[in-house]
PDB file of C-alpha atoms in Angstrom:
ATOM      1  CA  MET D   1      -8.038 -24.836   9.144  1.00  0.00           C
ATOM      2  CA  LYS D   2      -5.245 -25.921   7.101  1.00  0.00           C
ATOM      3  CA  ASN D   3      -1.832 -24.239   7.169  1.00  0.00           C
ATOM      4  CA  GLY D   4      -1.434 -22.834   4.135  1.00  0.00           C
ATOM      5  CA  ARG D   5      -4.958 -21.467   4.851  1.00  0.00           C
ATOM      6  CA  LYS D   6      -3.735 -19.997   8.356  1.00  0.00           C
ATOM      7  CA  LYS D   7      -0.894 -18.837   6.829  1.00  0.00           C
ATOM      8  CA  GLU D   8      -2.303 -16.965   4.355  1.00  0.00           C
ATOM      9  CA  LEU D   9      -4.907 -15.362   6.674  1.00  0.00           C
ATOM     10  CA  LEU D  10      -2.107 -14.428   9.113  1.00  0.00           C
ATOM     11  CA  ARG D  11      -0.399 -12.986   6.034  1.00  0.00           C
ATOM     12  CA  SER D  12      -3.409 -10.683   5.238  1.00  0.00           C
ATOM     13  CA  LEU D  13      -4.119  -9.711   8.793  1.00  0.00           C
ATOM     14  CA  LYS D  14      -0.126  -8.395   8.587  1.00  0.00           C
ATOM     15  CA  PHE D  15      -0.657  -6.649   4.875  1.00  0.00           C
ATOM     16  CA  LEU D  16      -4.104  -5.081   6.499  1.00  0.00           C
ATOM     17  CA  ALA D  17      -2.395  -4.135  10.171  1.00  0.00           C
ATOM     18  CA  PHE D  18       0.745  -2.309   7.674  1.00  0.00           C
ATOM     19  CA  SER D  19      -1.658  -1.318   5.518  1.00  0.00           C
ATOM     20  CA  VAL D  20      -3.590   0.656   8.716  1.00  0.00           C
ATOM     21  CA  SER D  21      -0.296   2.323  10.156  1.00  0.00           C
ATOM     22  CA  ALA D  22       1.026   3.260   6.183  1.00  0.00           C
ATOM     23  CA  GLY D  23      -2.599   4.606   6.155  1.00  0.00           C
ATOM     24  CA  VAL D  24      -2.440   6.578   9.355  1.00  0.00           C
ATOM     25  CA  ILE D  25       0.938   7.963   7.684  1.00  0.00           C
ATOM     26  CA  GLU D  26      -0.862   8.776   4.390  1.00  0.00           C
ATOM     27  CA  ILE D  27      -4.412  10.299   6.225  1.00  0.00           C
ATOM     28  CA  GLY D  28      -2.205  12.726   8.549  1.00  0.00           C
ATOM     29  CA  ALA D  29       0.316  13.578   5.992  1.00  0.00           C
ATOM     30  CA  PHE D  30      -2.676  14.541   3.856  1.00  0.00           C
ATOM     31  CA  THR D  31      -4.053  16.616   6.751  1.00  0.00           C
ATOM     32  CA  LEU D  32      -0.753  18.456   7.196  1.00  0.00           C
ATOM     33  CA  LEU D  33      -0.418  19.534   3.397  1.00  0.00           C
ATOM     34  CA  ASN D  34      -4.353  20.387   2.708  1.00  0.00           C
ATOM     35  CA  GLU D  35      -4.686  22.717   6.106  1.00  0.00           C
ATOM     36  CA  PHE D  36      -1.808  23.895   5.680  1.00  0.00           C
ATOM     37  CA  SER D  37      -0.376  24.565   2.480  1.00  0.00           C
ATOM     38  CA  GLY D  38      -2.883  25.954   0.346  1.00  0.00           C
ATOM     39  CA  TRP D  39      -2.621  23.426  -2.358  1.00  0.00           C
ATOM     40  CA  SER D  40      -5.066  22.002  -4.648  1.00  0.00           C
ATOM     41  CA  TYR D  41      -5.858  18.507  -3.496  1.00  0.00           C
ATOM     42  CA  TRP D  42      -3.382  16.222  -5.984  1.00  0.00           C
ATOM     43  CA  PRO D  43      -0.321  17.444  -4.604  1.00  0.00           C
ATOM     44  CA  CYS D  44      -1.531  16.949  -0.880  1.00  0.00           C
ATOM     45  CA  TYR D  45      -2.379  13.709  -1.801  1.00  0.00           C
ATOM     46  CA  LEU D  46       0.263  12.380  -4.239  1.00  0.00           C
ATOM     47  CA  ILE D  47       3.234  13.012  -1.330  1.00  0.00           C
ATOM     48  CA  ALA D  48       0.832  11.641   1.278  1.00  0.00           C
ATOM     49  CA  LEU D  49       0.320   8.884  -1.178  1.00  0.00           C
ATOM     50  CA  ILE D  50       4.250   8.275  -1.534  1.00  0.00           C
ATOM     51  CA  LEU D  51       5.484   8.319   2.028  1.00  0.00           C
ATOM     52  CA  SER D  52       2.629   5.831   2.702  1.00  0.00           C
ATOM     53  CA  VAL D  53       3.918   3.589  -0.222  1.00  0.00           C
ATOM     54  CA  LEU D  54       7.523   4.072   1.117  1.00  0.00           C
ATOM     55  CA  TRP D  55       6.863   2.461   4.360  1.00  0.00           C
ATOM     56  CA  ASN D  56       4.119  -0.120   3.439  1.00  0.00           C
ATOM     57  CA  PHE D  57       6.520  -1.812   1.066  1.00  0.00           C
ATOM     58  CA  THR D  58       9.745  -1.739   3.399  1.00  0.00           C
ATOM     59  CA  LEU D  59       7.027  -3.501   6.354  1.00  0.00           C
ATOM     60  CA  ASN D  60       5.408  -5.883   3.994  1.00  0.00           C
ATOM     61  CA  ARG D  61       8.251  -7.140   2.017  1.00  0.00           C
ATOM     62  CA  HIS D  62      10.033  -8.149   5.195  1.00  0.00           C
ATOM     63  CA  TYR D  63       7.241  -8.659   7.530  1.00  0.00           C
ATOM     64  CA  THR D  64       4.107  -9.960   5.335  1.00  0.00           C
ATOM     65  CA  PHE D  65       5.666 -11.200   2.595  1.00  0.00           C
ATOM     66  CA  GLN D  66       9.069 -12.507   4.056  1.00  0.00           C
ATOM     67  CA  SER D  67      10.664 -12.084   0.998  1.00  0.00           C
ATOM     68  CA  ALA D  68      14.765 -12.404   0.600  1.00  0.00           C
ATOM     69  CA  GLY D  69      14.063 -11.636  -3.408  1.00  0.00           C
ATOM     70  CA  ASN D  70      16.151  -8.644  -5.279  1.00  0.00           C
ATOM     71  CA  ILE D  71      14.504  -5.753  -3.060  1.00  0.00           C
ATOM     72  CA  PRO D  72      15.386  -3.126  -6.500  1.00  0.00           C
ATOM     73  CA  VAL D  73      13.365  -5.414  -8.913  1.00  0.00           C
ATOM     74  CA  ALA D  74      10.840  -5.697  -6.254  1.00  0.00           C
ATOM     75  CA  MET D  75      10.429  -2.235  -5.855  1.00  0.00           C
ATOM     76  CA  LEU D  76      10.399  -1.656  -9.724  1.00  0.00           C
ATOM     77  CA  LYS D  77       7.043  -4.150  -9.904  1.00  0.00           C
ATOM     78  CA  VAL D  78       5.646  -1.591  -7.377  1.00  0.00           C
ATOM     79  CA  ALA D  79       6.165   1.491  -8.879  1.00  0.00           C
ATOM     80  CA  ALA D  80       4.562  -0.568 -12.161  1.00  0.00           C
ATOM     81  CA  PHE D  81       1.699  -0.672  -9.954  1.00  0.00           C
ATOM     82  CA  TYR D  82       1.571   2.701  -8.767  1.00  0.00           C
ATOM     83  CA  CYS D  83       2.549   3.984 -12.006  1.00  0.00           C
ATOM     84  CA  VAL D  84      -0.988   2.771 -13.037  1.00  0.00           C
ATOM     85  CA  PHE D  85      -2.362   3.508  -9.440  1.00  0.00           C
ATOM     86  CA  THR D  86      -1.299   7.156  -9.394  1.00  0.00           C
ATOM     87  CA  PRO D  87      -2.785   8.427 -12.434  1.00  0.00           C
ATOM     88  CA  VAL D  88      -5.860   7.096 -11.932  1.00  0.00           C
ATOM     89  CA  SER D  89      -6.248   7.318  -8.514  1.00  0.00           C
ATOM     90  CA  THR D  90      -5.063  11.121  -8.447  1.00  0.00           C
ATOM     91  CA  LEU D  91      -6.976  12.495 -11.439  1.00  0.00           C
ATOM     92  CA  LEU D  92     -10.265  10.785 -10.401  1.00  0.00           C
ATOM     93  CA  GLY D  93      -9.773  12.117  -6.851  1.00  0.00           C
ATOM     94  CA  ASN D  94      -9.088  15.315  -7.816  1.00  0.00           C
ATOM     95  CA  TYR D  95     -11.963  15.310 -10.090  1.00  0.00           C
ATOM     96  CA  LEU D  96     -14.145  14.492  -7.499  1.00  0.00           C
ATOM     97  CA  ALA D  97     -12.824  16.669  -4.961  1.00  0.00           C
ATOM     98  CA  GLU D  98     -12.346  19.745  -7.188  1.00  0.00           C
ATOM     99  CA  GLY D  99     -14.904  18.774  -9.685  1.00  0.00           C
ATOM    100  CA  LEU D 100     -17.823  17.498  -8.085  1.00  0.00           C
ATOM    101  CA  SER D 101     -16.869  18.993  -4.234  1.00  0.00           C
ATOM    102  CA  TRP D 102     -16.888  15.954  -2.642  1.00  0.00           C
ATOM    103  CA  ASN D 103     -15.385  15.707   0.834  1.00  0.00           C
ATOM    104  CA  GLU D 104     -11.824  15.491   0.658  1.00  0.00           C
ATOM    105  CA  TYR D 105     -10.973  13.195   3.304  1.00  0.00           C
ATOM    106  CA  LEU D 106     -13.527  11.084   2.020  1.00  0.00           C
ATOM    107  CA  VAL D 107     -12.059  11.176  -1.847  1.00  0.00           C
ATOM    108  CA  THR D 108      -8.846   9.743   0.151  1.00  0.00           C
ATOM    109  CA  ILE D 109     -10.198   7.445   2.121  1.00  0.00           C
ATOM    110  CA  LEU D 110     -12.122   6.098  -0.671  1.00  0.00           C
ATOM    111  CA  ASN D 111      -8.687   5.888  -2.417  1.00  0.00           C
ATOM    112  CA  MET D 112      -6.975   4.067   0.283  1.00  0.00           C
ATOM    113  CA  VAL D 113      -9.036   1.138   0.413  1.00  0.00           C
ATOM    114  CA  ALA D 114      -9.241   0.587  -3.390  1.00  0.00           C
ATOM    115  CA  ASN D 115      -5.227   0.923  -3.172  1.00  0.00           C
ATOM    116  CA  PHE D 116      -4.833  -1.780   0.178  1.00  0.00           C
ATOM    117  CA  VAL D 117      -7.514  -4.249  -2.017  1.00  0.00           C
ATOM    118  CA  LEU D 118      -5.653  -3.943  -5.376  1.00  0.00           C
ATOM    119  CA  GLU D 119      -2.059  -3.822  -4.056  1.00  0.00           C
ATOM    120  CA  PHE D 120      -2.283  -6.842  -1.697  1.00  0.00           C
ATOM    121  CA  LEU D 121      -3.031  -8.995  -4.805  1.00  0.00           C
ATOM    122  CA  TYR D 122      -0.526  -7.295  -6.500  1.00  0.00           C
ATOM    123  CA  ASP D 123       2.897  -7.770  -4.522  1.00  0.00           C
ATOM    124  CA  ARG D 124       0.621 -11.243  -3.631  1.00  0.00           C
ATOM    125  CA  PHE D 125       0.159 -12.794  -7.216  1.00  0.00           C
ATOM    126  CA  PHE D 126       3.002 -10.700  -8.812  1.00  0.00           C
ATOM    127  CA  VAL D 127       5.867  -9.093  -7.056  1.00  0.00           C
ATOM    128  CA  PHE D 128       6.701 -11.457  -4.196  1.00  0.00           C
ATOM    129  CA  ARG D 129       5.127 -14.975  -5.747  1.00  0.00           C
ATOM    130  CA  ASP D 130       8.517 -16.353  -6.414  1.00  0.00           C
ATOM    131  CA  SER D 131       9.886 -14.820  -3.051  1.00  0.00           C
ATOM    132  CA  LEU D 132       7.616 -16.176  -0.507  1.00  0.00           C
ATOM    133  CA  ASP D 133       8.454 -16.987   2.991  1.00  0.00           C
ATOM    134  CA  THR D 134      12.620 -16.790   1.847  1.00  0.00           C
ATOM    135  CA  ASN D 135      14.035 -14.488   4.403  1.00  0.00           C
ATOM    136  CA  SER D 136      15.846 -15.150   7.473  1.00  0.00           C
ATOM    137  CA  VAL D 137      12.231 -14.404   9.524  1.00  0.00           C
ATOM    138  CA  ALA D 138      10.680 -17.214   7.572  1.00  0.00           C
ATOM    139  CA  ARG D 139      13.987 -19.347   7.781  1.00  0.00           C
ATOM    140  CA  SER D 140      13.662 -18.834  11.842  1.00  0.00           C
ATOM    141  CA  ARG D 141      10.279 -19.817  12.399  1.00  0.00           C
ATOM    142  CA  GLY D 142      10.641 -22.913  10.534  1.00  0.00           C
ATOM    143  CA  LYS D 143      13.296 -23.928  13.045  1.00  0.00           C
ATOM    144  CA  GLY D 144      11.391 -23.613  15.738  1.00  0.00           C
TER     145      GLY D 144
END
């Protein structure tokens, strides 16, 4: 396997691992809110999503994309993604869970899978495109 392909496969696997950890945070927060707050689907989902996004952004910026780029600019770009993804997934999720009586956990998992795929592509090819492998983690690997 060529070095570039190997690097991108490793990047994808790191993103998957961190996304799984963010998914644990999201489903855990969603479960606590859904079971104990008495709230409808959308506030439970929205709070859980925000918590997982903050976790995922922090880890993936540093370890997956190894970006030394401007953090506020990267955060704004990710926020722009979520300005579209969040209302669409929240409204659709609420419609499926409340309107069509789909299981709330199934709806949340479907949203999480869509989020995983779309955010990886968005982060890789837009947010961190010009700052991949520029931080101290990447530089230290280049010395070894």
